[in-house]
Amino acid sequence: MKSPRHFLGMKGVSLPFLIDVLDTAQDYYDAARREHIKLTHLRGKTIINVFFESSTRTRTSFEIAGKRLSADVINISTASSSVTKGETLLDTVKTLEAMNPDAVIIRHSASGAPHYVAERLDTAVINAGDGAHEHPTQALLDAYTMRKHCGRLHGLVIAICGDVLHSRVARSNAILHAALGNEVRFVGPRTLLPPAEVFGARAFDSLEAGLAGADVVMVLRIQRERLEGERRIASLREYSRHFGISERSLRAANPNAIVMHPGPMNRGVEISSDVADGPRSLVLEQVEAGVAVRMALLKHMLATEAAA
Ligand code: NCD
């Protein structure tokens, strides 16, 4: 399967390529649980992580993934870069490209920023989250986790709950699962849901109806920083009362339903601590899968055939 030059979003991505990546990720996941041997597929390659927005999981995950494959990984965050001196996005990435990296992994608050950069660089570009647009590697690691725990990636009912409107995680997941033929639901107050039909999803403004028969309950963070001044919910307490995921609300879902959350979680707002720390929660497994999935993606995109 030919690998794409850039990895910018789930829109238009080849499903056989994604399945190849998930299969490779499985080998890496199993191997990492047995031992931490450094692989050499990306020896001599340089990856630059350029994060214009804060991140704990995604940045660290890409860094560890690159290093486990023997790549050199350099991290740049806006706070310590020349962006604070007024340099434009394009000048910053062109400067980085002049140092001949093999890939630039970019997170930016503007939707479309990685696409804009990819059109102007020869280096491979990977989207690590752009505004409220897409976060394709999160959808990949979520798919890995679903396949592992549900045993399949078809015939699933996936309820994506909470602040779907501001969520790039929701968009990438919805596009992927609509393409896979799964039933995608957006569940939350109408003011926090984008037009569901555009994503091949169905909208529910009742938690009970939205969770009925769900195999996967994907909980999203209320994005307070993007909600500020928008007055879309009366209060966090009210939101939590009607839409917070608790053991009680989960009774509507399939008895074997799994609970996922991309993090960071707002405990007591969109998810109760007993669910977050409970037996159905796969939150930390998602993080673990993230490293294996990003290793697999980097290997498929960057490794040269001759490498070990
Ligand atoms: C998310 C993100 O940054 O898009 N987190 C992540 O990457 N795991 C979700 C969020 O910010 O709520």
mmCIF file of C-alpha atoms and ligand atoms in Angstrom:
data_model
loop_
_atom_site.group_PDB
_atom_site.id
_atom_site.type_symbol
_atom_site.label_atom_id
_atom_site.label_comp_id
_atom_site.label_asym_id
_atom_site.label_seq_id
_atom_site.Cartn_x
_atom_site.Cartn_y
_atom_site.Cartn_z
ATOM 1 C CA MET A 1 0.000 0.000 0.000
ATOM 2 C CA LYS A 2 1.490 3.342 -1.070
ATOM 3 C CA SER A 3 1.887 5.753 1.852
ATOM 4 C CA PRO A 4 0.705 9.360 1.520
ATOM 5 C CA ARG A 5 3.348 12.095 1.485
ATOM 6 C CA HIS A 6 1.484 14.154 4.105
ATOM 7 C CA PHE A 7 -1.005 13.097 6.764
ATOM 8 C CA LEU A 8 -3.369 16.011 7.200
ATOM 9 C CA GLY A 9 -6.816 14.628 7.913
ATOM 10 C CA MET A 10 -9.155 11.676 7.721
ATOM 11 C CA LYS A 11 -10.931 13.193 4.746
ATOM 12 C CA GLY A 12 -9.956 11.272 1.643
ATOM 13 C CA VAL A 13 -7.492 9.000 3.421
ATOM 14 C CA SER A 14 -7.157 5.492 2.018
ATOM 15 C CA LEU A 15 -8.781 2.928 4.332
ATOM 16 C CA PRO A 16 -6.381 0.098 3.318
ATOM 17 C CA PHE A 17 -3.479 2.402 4.295
ATOM 18 C CA LEU A 18 -5.074 3.030 7.701
ATOM 19 C CA ILE A 19 -5.606 -0.686 8.291
ATOM 20 C CA ASP A 20 -1.934 -1.304 7.364
ATOM 21 C CA VAL A 21 -0.917 1.315 9.943
ATOM 22 C CA LEU A 22 -3.140 -0.274 12.614
ATOM 23 C CA ASP A 23 -1.676 -3.717 11.902
ATOM 24 C CA THR A 24 1.889 -2.409 12.199
ATOM 25 C CA ALA A 25 0.860 -0.565 15.378
ATOM 26 C CA GLN A 26 -0.297 -3.839 16.855
ATOM 27 C CA ASP A 27 3.202 -5.326 16.485
ATOM 28 C CA TYR A 28 4.732 -2.248 18.133
ATOM 29 C CA TYR A 29 2.155 -2.250 20.936
ATOM 30 C CA ASP A 30 2.778 -5.912 21.758
ATOM 31 C CA ALA A 31 6.559 -5.503 21.525
ATOM 32 C CA ALA A 32 6.535 -2.451 23.828
ATOM 33 C CA ARG A 33 4.652 -4.444 26.459
ATOM 34 C CA ARG A 34 7.327 -7.165 26.330
ATOM 35 C CA GLU A 35 10.493 -5.063 26.167
ATOM 36 C CA HIS A 36 11.755 -1.619 25.214
ATOM 37 C CA ILE A 37 14.123 -2.342 22.382
ATOM 38 C CA LYS A 38 14.979 0.596 20.170
ATOM 39 C CA LEU A 39 14.114 -0.145 16.560
ATOM 40 C CA THR A 40 16.185 1.325 13.756
ATOM 41 C CA HIS A 41 13.630 2.006 10.985
ATOM 42 C CA LEU A 42 14.109 5.774 11.213
ATOM 43 C CA ARG A 43 17.840 5.948 11.951
ATOM 44 C CA GLY A 44 19.284 9.077 10.322
ATOM 45 C CA LYS A 45 15.859 10.736 10.019
ATOM 46 C CA THR A 46 15.007 14.048 11.673
ATOM 47 C CA ILE A 47 11.519 14.955 12.852
ATOM 48 C CA ILE A 48 10.547 18.417 14.076
ATOM 49 C CA ASN A 49 7.526 18.793 16.372
ATOM 50 C CA VAL A 50 6.204 22.358 15.983
ATOM 51 C CA PHE A 51 3.456 23.021 18.504
ATOM 52 C CA PHE A 52 1.737 26.415 18.399
ATOM 53 C CA GLU A 53 -0.870 25.209 20.934
ATOM 54 C CA SER A 54 -0.417 23.472 24.263
ATOM 55 C CA SER A 55 -0.204 19.698 24.418
ATOM 56 C CA THR A 56 0.797 16.995 26.872
ATOM 57 C CA ARG A 57 -0.175 13.720 25.221
ATOM 58 C CA THR A 58 0.241 14.339 21.507
ATOM 59 C CA ARG A 59 3.637 16.047 21.601
ATOM 60 C CA THR A 60 5.179 13.549 24.007
ATOM 61 C CA SER A 61 3.646 10.662 22.094
ATOM 62 C CA PHE A 62 5.144 11.778 18.760
ATOM 63 C CA GLU A 63 8.492 12.370 20.449
ATOM 64 C CA ILE A 64 8.612 8.919 22.043
ATOM 65 C CA ALA A 65 7.343 7.306 18.829
ATOM 66 C CA GLY A 66 10.124 8.911 16.774
ATOM 67 C CA LYS A 67 12.796 8.069 19.336
ATOM 68 C CA ARG A 68 11.718 4.415 19.639
ATOM 69 C CA LEU A 69 12.387 4.157 15.896
ATOM 70 C CA SER A 70 15.800 5.891 16.313
ATOM 71 C CA ALA A 71 14.856 9.193 14.662
ATOM 72 C CA ASP A 72 16.221 12.471 16.013
ATOM 73 C CA VAL A 73 13.264 14.456 17.328
ATOM 74 C CA ILE A 74 13.370 18.192 17.948
ATOM 75 C CA ASN A 75 10.556 20.012 19.763
ATOM 76 C CA ILE A 76 9.606 23.615 19.241
ATOM 77 C CA SER A 77 6.836 25.367 21.092
ATOM 78 C CA THR A 78 5.602 28.851 20.333
ATOM 79 C CA ALA A 79 6.499 30.246 23.711
ATOM 80 C CA SER A 80 10.203 29.655 23.028
ATOM 81 C CA SER A 81 10.246 30.317 19.255
ATOM 82 C CA SER A 82 10.602 33.438 17.113
ATOM 83 C CA VAL A 83 6.823 33.476 16.660
ATOM 84 C CA THR A 84 6.831 35.622 19.796
ATOM 85 C CA LYS A 85 9.017 38.078 17.813
ATOM 86 C CA GLY A 86 6.405 38.406 15.072
ATOM 87 C CA GLU A 87 7.609 35.799 12.576
ATOM 88 C CA THR A 88 4.847 34.389 10.339
ATOM 89 C CA LEU A 89 3.860 30.707 10.322
ATOM 90 C CA LEU A 90 5.269 30.269 6.820
ATOM 91 C CA ASP A 91 8.603 31.929 7.656
ATOM 92 C CA THR A 92 8.915 29.747 10.754
ATOM 93 C CA VAL A 93 8.318 26.486 8.910
ATOM 94 C CA LYS A 94 10.450 27.533 5.898
ATOM 95 C CA THR A 95 13.277 28.242 8.356
ATOM 96 C CA LEU A 96 12.859 24.798 9.856
ATOM 97 C CA GLU A 97 12.734 23.193 6.409
ATOM 98 C CA ALA A 98 16.058 24.794 5.519
ATOM 99 C CA MET A 99 17.595 22.469 8.131
ATOM 100 C CA ASN A 100 16.413 19.486 6.049
ATOM 101 C CA PRO A 101 14.135 17.559 8.394
ATOM 102 C CA ASP A 102 12.286 14.501 7.074
ATOM 103 C CA ALA A 103 8.977 15.467 8.685
ATOM 104 C CA VAL A 104 7.336 18.412 10.370
ATOM 105 C CA ILE A 105 4.560 17.618 12.836
ATOM 106 C CA ILE A 106 2.411 20.654 13.397
ATOM 107 C CA ARG A 107 -0.300 21.721 15.856
ATOM 108 C CA HIS A 108 -1.928 25.104 15.339
ATOM 109 C CA SER A 109 -5.023 26.942 16.546
ATOM 110 C CA ALA A 110 -6.009 27.891 12.976
ATOM 111 C CA SER A 111 -8.012 25.317 10.998
ATOM 112 C CA GLY A 112 -6.132 24.496 7.804
ATOM 113 C CA ALA A 113 -2.690 25.636 9.016
ATOM 114 C CA PRO A 114 -1.014 22.234 8.346
ATOM 115 C CA HIS A 115 -2.603 22.104 4.865
ATOM 116 C CA TYR A 116 -1.341 25.609 4.102
ATOM 117 C CA VAL A 117 2.143 24.600 5.184
ATOM 118 C CA ALA A 118 2.042 21.256 3.321
ATOM 119 C CA GLU A 119 1.279 23.031 0.029
ATOM 120 C CA ARG A 120 4.389 25.132 0.439
ATOM 121 C CA LEU A 121 6.949 22.644 1.798
ATOM 122 C CA ASP A 122 8.679 19.641 0.274
ATOM 123 C CA THR A 123 8.999 18.005 3.689
ATOM 124 C CA ALA A 124 6.304 15.569 4.908
ATOM 125 C CA VAL A 125 3.741 17.327 7.109
ATOM 126 C CA ILE A 126 1.653 15.596 9.781
ATOM 127 C CA ASN A 127 -1.320 17.329 11.385
ATOM 128 C CA ALA A 128 -1.242 17.064 15.179
ATOM 129 C CA GLY A 129 -4.469 19.072 15.543
ATOM 130 C CA ASP A 130 -5.607 22.230 13.709
ATOM 131 C CA GLY A 131 -8.178 24.432 15.424
ATOM 132 C CA ALA A 132 -11.581 22.761 15.541
ATOM 133 C CA HIS A 133 -10.876 21.029 12.216
ATOM 134 C CA GLU A 134 -9.053 17.675 12.410
ATOM 135 C CA HIS A 135 -6.797 15.580 14.634
ATOM 136 C CA PRO A 136 -6.261 12.518 12.463
ATOM 137 C CA THR A 137 -3.693 10.647 14.575
ATOM 138 C CA GLN A 138 -6.100 10.803 17.536
ATOM 139 C CA ALA A 139 -8.796 9.160 15.394
ATOM 140 C CA LEU A 140 -6.258 6.517 14.369
ATOM 141 C CA LEU A 141 -5.327 5.657 17.953
ATOM 142 C CA ASP A 142 -9.010 5.659 18.885
ATOM 143 C CA ALA A 143 -9.702 3.218 16.052
ATOM 144 C CA TYR A 144 -6.863 1.027 17.299
ATOM 145 C CA THR A 145 -8.375 0.993 20.787
ATOM 146 C CA MET A 146 -11.891 0.243 19.465
ATOM 147 C CA ARG A 147 -10.666 -2.589 17.266
ATOM 148 C CA LYS A 148 -8.796 -4.111 20.194
ATOM 149 C CA HIS A 149 -11.696 -3.943 22.648
ATOM 150 C CA CYS A 150 -14.737 -4.387 20.390
ATOM 151 C CA GLY A 151 -12.971 -6.960 18.197
ATOM 152 C CA ARG A 152 -13.985 -5.174 14.990
ATOM 153 C CA LEU A 153 -14.166 -1.831 13.211
ATOM 154 C CA HIS A 154 -17.535 -2.322 11.535
ATOM 155 C CA GLY A 155 -21.123 -2.512 12.759
ATOM 156 C CA LEU A 156 -20.358 -0.274 15.756
ATOM 157 C CA VAL A 157 -22.613 2.350 17.301
ATOM 158 C CA ILE A 158 -20.346 5.206 18.364
ATOM 159 C CA ALA A 159 -21.772 7.983 20.560
ATOM 160 C CA ILE A 160 -19.540 11.064 20.553
ATOM 161 C CA CYS A 161 -20.680 13.100 23.554
ATOM 162 C CA GLY A 162 -20.171 16.681 24.648
ATOM 163 C CA ASP A 163 -18.622 19.716 22.983
ATOM 164 C CA VAL A 164 -18.626 18.251 19.474
ATOM 165 C CA LEU A 165 -18.794 21.712 17.923
ATOM 166 C CA HIS A 166 -15.268 22.681 18.999
ATOM 167 C CA SER A 167 -13.743 19.223 18.734
ATOM 168 C CA ARG A 168 -11.241 18.266 16.049
ATOM 169 C CA VAL A 169 -11.153 14.802 17.650
ATOM 170 C CA ALA A 170 -14.894 14.408 16.972
ATOM 171 C CA ARG A 171 -14.528 15.523 13.347
ATOM 172 C CA SER A 172 -11.688 13.157 12.500
ATOM 173 C CA ASN A 173 -13.482 10.273 14.218
ATOM 174 C CA ALA A 174 -16.801 11.033 12.530
ATOM 175 C CA ILE A 175 -15.223 11.175 9.055
ATOM 176 C CA LEU A 176 -13.345 7.912 9.623
ATOM 177 C CA HIS A 177 -16.279 5.971 11.072
ATOM 178 C CA ALA A 178 -18.758 7.202 8.472
ATOM 179 C CA ALA A 179 -16.286 5.883 5.860
ATOM 180 C CA LEU A 180 -16.071 2.554 7.725
ATOM 181 C CA GLY A 181 -19.880 2.342 7.762
ATOM 182 C CA ASN A 182 -20.298 2.635 11.545
ATOM 183 C CA GLU A 183 -23.248 4.485 13.096
ATOM 184 C CA VAL A 184 -21.946 7.806 14.373
ATOM 185 C CA ARG A 185 -23.990 9.868 16.842
ATOM 186 C CA PHE A 186 -23.312 13.359 18.132
ATOM 187 C CA VAL A 187 -24.780 13.721 21.623
ATOM 188 C CA GLY A 188 -25.039 16.985 23.541
ATOM 189 C CA PRO A 189 -26.952 20.241 23.834
ATOM 190 C CA ARG A 190 -27.909 21.540 20.359
ATOM 191 C CA THR A 191 -25.737 24.598 20.941
ATOM 192 C CA LEU A 192 -22.650 22.348 21.113
ATOM 193 C CA LEU A 193 -23.381 20.188 18.056
ATOM 194 C CA PRO A 194 -22.293 20.961 14.474
ATOM 195 C CA PRO A 195 -24.676 19.955 11.634
ATOM 196 C CA ALA A 196 -24.494 16.166 12.029
ATOM 197 C CA GLU A 197 -25.606 15.276 8.464
ATOM 198 C CA VAL A 198 -22.474 16.887 7.026
ATOM 199 C CA PHE A 199 -20.471 14.180 8.812
ATOM 200 C CA GLY A 200 -22.887 11.340 8.078
ATOM 201 C CA ALA A 201 -23.837 11.379 11.779
ATOM 202 C CA ARG A 202 -27.122 11.729 13.712
ATOM 203 C CA ALA A 203 -27.667 14.376 16.395
ATOM 204 C CA PHE A 204 -29.198 13.636 19.819
ATOM 205 C CA ASP A 205 -29.911 16.245 22.464
ATOM 206 C CA SER A 206 -30.887 13.621 25.038
ATOM 207 C CA LEU A 207 -28.144 11.577 26.640
ATOM 208 C CA GLU A 208 -30.419 8.612 27.204
ATOM 209 C CA ALA A 209 -31.528 8.394 23.570
ATOM 210 C CA GLY A 210 -28.012 9.096 22.274
ATOM 211 C CA LEU A 211 -26.410 6.374 24.389
ATOM 212 C CA ALA A 212 -29.106 3.730 23.781
ATOM 213 C CA GLY A 213 -27.348 0.631 22.456
ATOM 214 C CA ALA A 214 -23.979 2.389 22.011
ATOM 215 C CA ASP A 215 -20.877 0.175 21.805
ATOM 216 C CA VAL A 216 -18.485 3.100 22.190
ATOM 217 C CA VAL A 217 -19.069 6.166 24.368
ATOM 218 C CA MET A 218 -16.506 8.781 23.378
ATOM 219 C CA VAL A 219 -16.550 11.632 25.863
ATOM 220 C CA LEU A 220 -15.202 15.047 24.896
ATOM 221 C CA ARG A 221 -13.877 17.879 26.988
ATOM 222 C CA ILE A 222 -15.927 21.034 27.355
ATOM 223 C CA GLN A 223 -13.480 23.390 25.638
ATOM 224 C CA ARG A 224 -13.762 26.329 27.999
ATOM 225 C CA GLU A 225 -11.032 28.296 26.177
ATOM 226 C CA ARG A 226 -12.937 28.112 22.846
ATOM 227 C CA LEU A 227 -16.354 28.600 24.502
ATOM 228 C CA GLU A 228 -15.407 31.798 26.255
ATOM 229 C CA GLY A 229 -17.822 34.614 25.481
ATOM 230 C CA GLU A 230 -20.023 32.359 23.306
ATOM 231 C CA ARG A 231 -22.749 31.683 25.931
ATOM 232 C CA ARG A 232 -23.601 28.260 24.547
ATOM 233 C CA ILE A 233 -24.277 26.640 27.934
ATOM 234 C CA ALA A 234 -25.892 28.163 31.015
ATOM 235 C CA SER A 235 -23.276 26.799 33.424
ATOM 236 C CA LEU A 236 -20.894 23.871 33.779
ATOM 237 C CA ARG A 237 -23.024 22.546 36.636
ATOM 238 C CA GLU A 238 -26.121 22.517 34.473
ATOM 239 C CA TYR A 239 -24.210 20.907 31.584
ATOM 240 C CA SER A 240 -22.908 18.234 33.897
ATOM 241 C CA ARG A 241 -26.370 17.481 35.292
ATOM 242 C CA HIS A 242 -27.849 16.837 31.830
ATOM 243 C CA PHE A 243 -24.896 15.586 29.811
ATOM 244 C CA GLY A 244 -22.187 14.426 32.219
ATOM 245 C CA ILE A 245 -21.261 10.757 31.716
ATOM 246 C CA SER A 246 -21.793 8.858 34.968
ATOM 247 C CA GLU A 247 -22.345 5.208 35.869
ATOM 248 C CA ARG A 248 -26.038 6.063 35.880
ATOM 249 C CA SER A 249 -26.177 7.567 32.400
ATOM 250 C CA LEU A 250 -24.137 4.632 31.049
ATOM 251 C CA ARG A 251 -26.981 2.251 31.876
ATOM 252 C CA ALA A 252 -28.574 3.219 28.554
ATOM 253 C CA ALA A 253 -25.530 2.029 26.582
ATOM 254 C CA ASN A 254 -24.708 -1.520 25.524
ATOM 255 C CA PRO A 255 -23.707 -3.494 28.671
ATOM 256 C CA ASN A 256 -20.229 -4.075 27.184
ATOM 257 C CA ALA A 257 -19.803 -0.481 26.048
ATOM 258 C CA ILE A 258 -16.330 0.996 26.306
ATOM 259 C CA VAL A 259 -15.685 4.564 27.463
ATOM 260 C CA MET A 260 -13.043 6.685 25.763
ATOM 261 C CA HIS A 261 -11.802 10.250 26.263
ATOM 262 C CA PRO A 262 -8.954 11.870 24.296
ATOM 263 C CA GLY A 263 -7.904 13.906 27.343
ATOM 264 C CA PRO A 264 -7.397 16.236 29.014
ATOM 265 C CA MET A 265 -10.441 15.344 31.140
ATOM 266 C CA ASN A 266 -12.483 17.767 33.194
ATOM 267 C CA ARG A 267 -13.500 15.427 35.990
ATOM 268 C CA GLY A 268 -16.928 16.198 37.381
ATOM 269 C CA VAL A 269 -17.885 18.169 34.262
ATOM 270 C CA GLU A 270 -18.168 15.878 31.220
ATOM 271 C CA ILE A 271 -17.164 12.677 33.021
ATOM 272 C CA SER A 272 -17.482 11.499 36.619
ATOM 273 C CA SER A 273 -14.418 10.132 38.379
ATOM 274 C CA ASP A 274 -16.029 6.735 38.945
ATOM 275 C CA VAL A 275 -16.431 6.312 35.162
ATOM 276 C CA ALA A 276 -13.011 7.811 34.325
ATOM 277 C CA ASP A 277 -11.298 5.400 36.724
ATOM 278 C CA GLY A 278 -13.775 2.546 36.265
ATOM 279 C CA PRO A 279 -13.496 -0.788 34.457
ATOM 280 C CA ARG A 280 -14.947 0.440 31.123
ATOM 281 C CA SER A 281 -12.595 3.390 30.854
ATOM 282 C CA LEU A 282 -9.819 3.064 28.260
ATOM 283 C CA VAL A 283 -8.396 6.553 28.729
ATOM 284 C CA LEU A 284 -4.859 5.461 29.612
ATOM 285 C CA GLU A 285 -4.911 2.631 27.075
ATOM 286 C CA GLN A 286 -5.657 5.253 24.416
ATOM 287 C CA VAL A 287 -2.490 7.062 25.478
ATOM 288 C CA GLU A 288 -0.470 3.828 25.326
ATOM 289 C CA ALA A 289 -1.915 2.985 21.894
ATOM 290 C CA GLY A 290 -1.024 6.503 20.723
ATOM 291 C CA VAL A 291 2.706 5.780 20.836
ATOM 292 C CA ALA A 292 2.386 2.513 18.873
ATOM 293 C CA VAL A 293 0.063 4.068 16.289
ATOM 294 C CA ARG A 294 2.321 7.095 15.754
ATOM 295 C CA MET A 295 5.362 4.810 15.446
ATOM 296 C CA ALA A 296 3.492 2.866 12.775
ATOM 297 C CA LEU A 297 2.450 6.020 10.909
ATOM 298 C CA LEU A 298 5.984 7.459 10.979
ATOM 299 C CA LYS A 299 7.427 4.156 9.812
ATOM 300 C CA HIS A 300 4.999 3.875 6.888
ATOM 301 C CA MET A 301 5.566 7.489 5.841
ATOM 302 C CA LEU A 302 9.291 7.929 6.413
ATOM 303 C CA ALA A 303 11.171 4.630 6.527
ATOM 304 C CA THR A 304 13.270 3.875 3.501
ATOM 305 C CA GLU A 305 13.001 0.300 2.270
ATOM 306 C CA ALA A 306 16.609 -0.589 3.073
ATOM 307 C CA ALA A 307 16.302 0.301 6.785
ATOM 308 C CA ALA A 308 15.970 -2.499 9.318
HETATM 309 C C1 NCD B 1 -7.378 16.957 22.314
HETATM 310 C C2 NCD B 1 -6.853 18.032 21.403
HETATM 311 O O1 NCD B 1 -5.906 18.749 21.738
HETATM 312 O O2 NCD B 1 -7.403 18.111 20.332
HETATM 313 N N1 NCD B 1 -6.473 16.293 23.070
HETATM 314 C C3 NCD B 1 -5.583 15.402 22.515
HETATM 315 O O3 NCD B 1 -4.877 15.696 21.577
HETATM 316 N N2 NCD B 1 -5.525 14.174 23.053
HETATM 317 C C4 NCD B 1 -8.684 17.257 22.909
HETATM 318 C C5 NCD B 1 -8.877 18.508 23.714
HETATM 319 O O4 NCD B 1 -8.150 19.474 23.654
HETATM 320 O O5 NCD B 1 -9.884 18.496 24.422
#
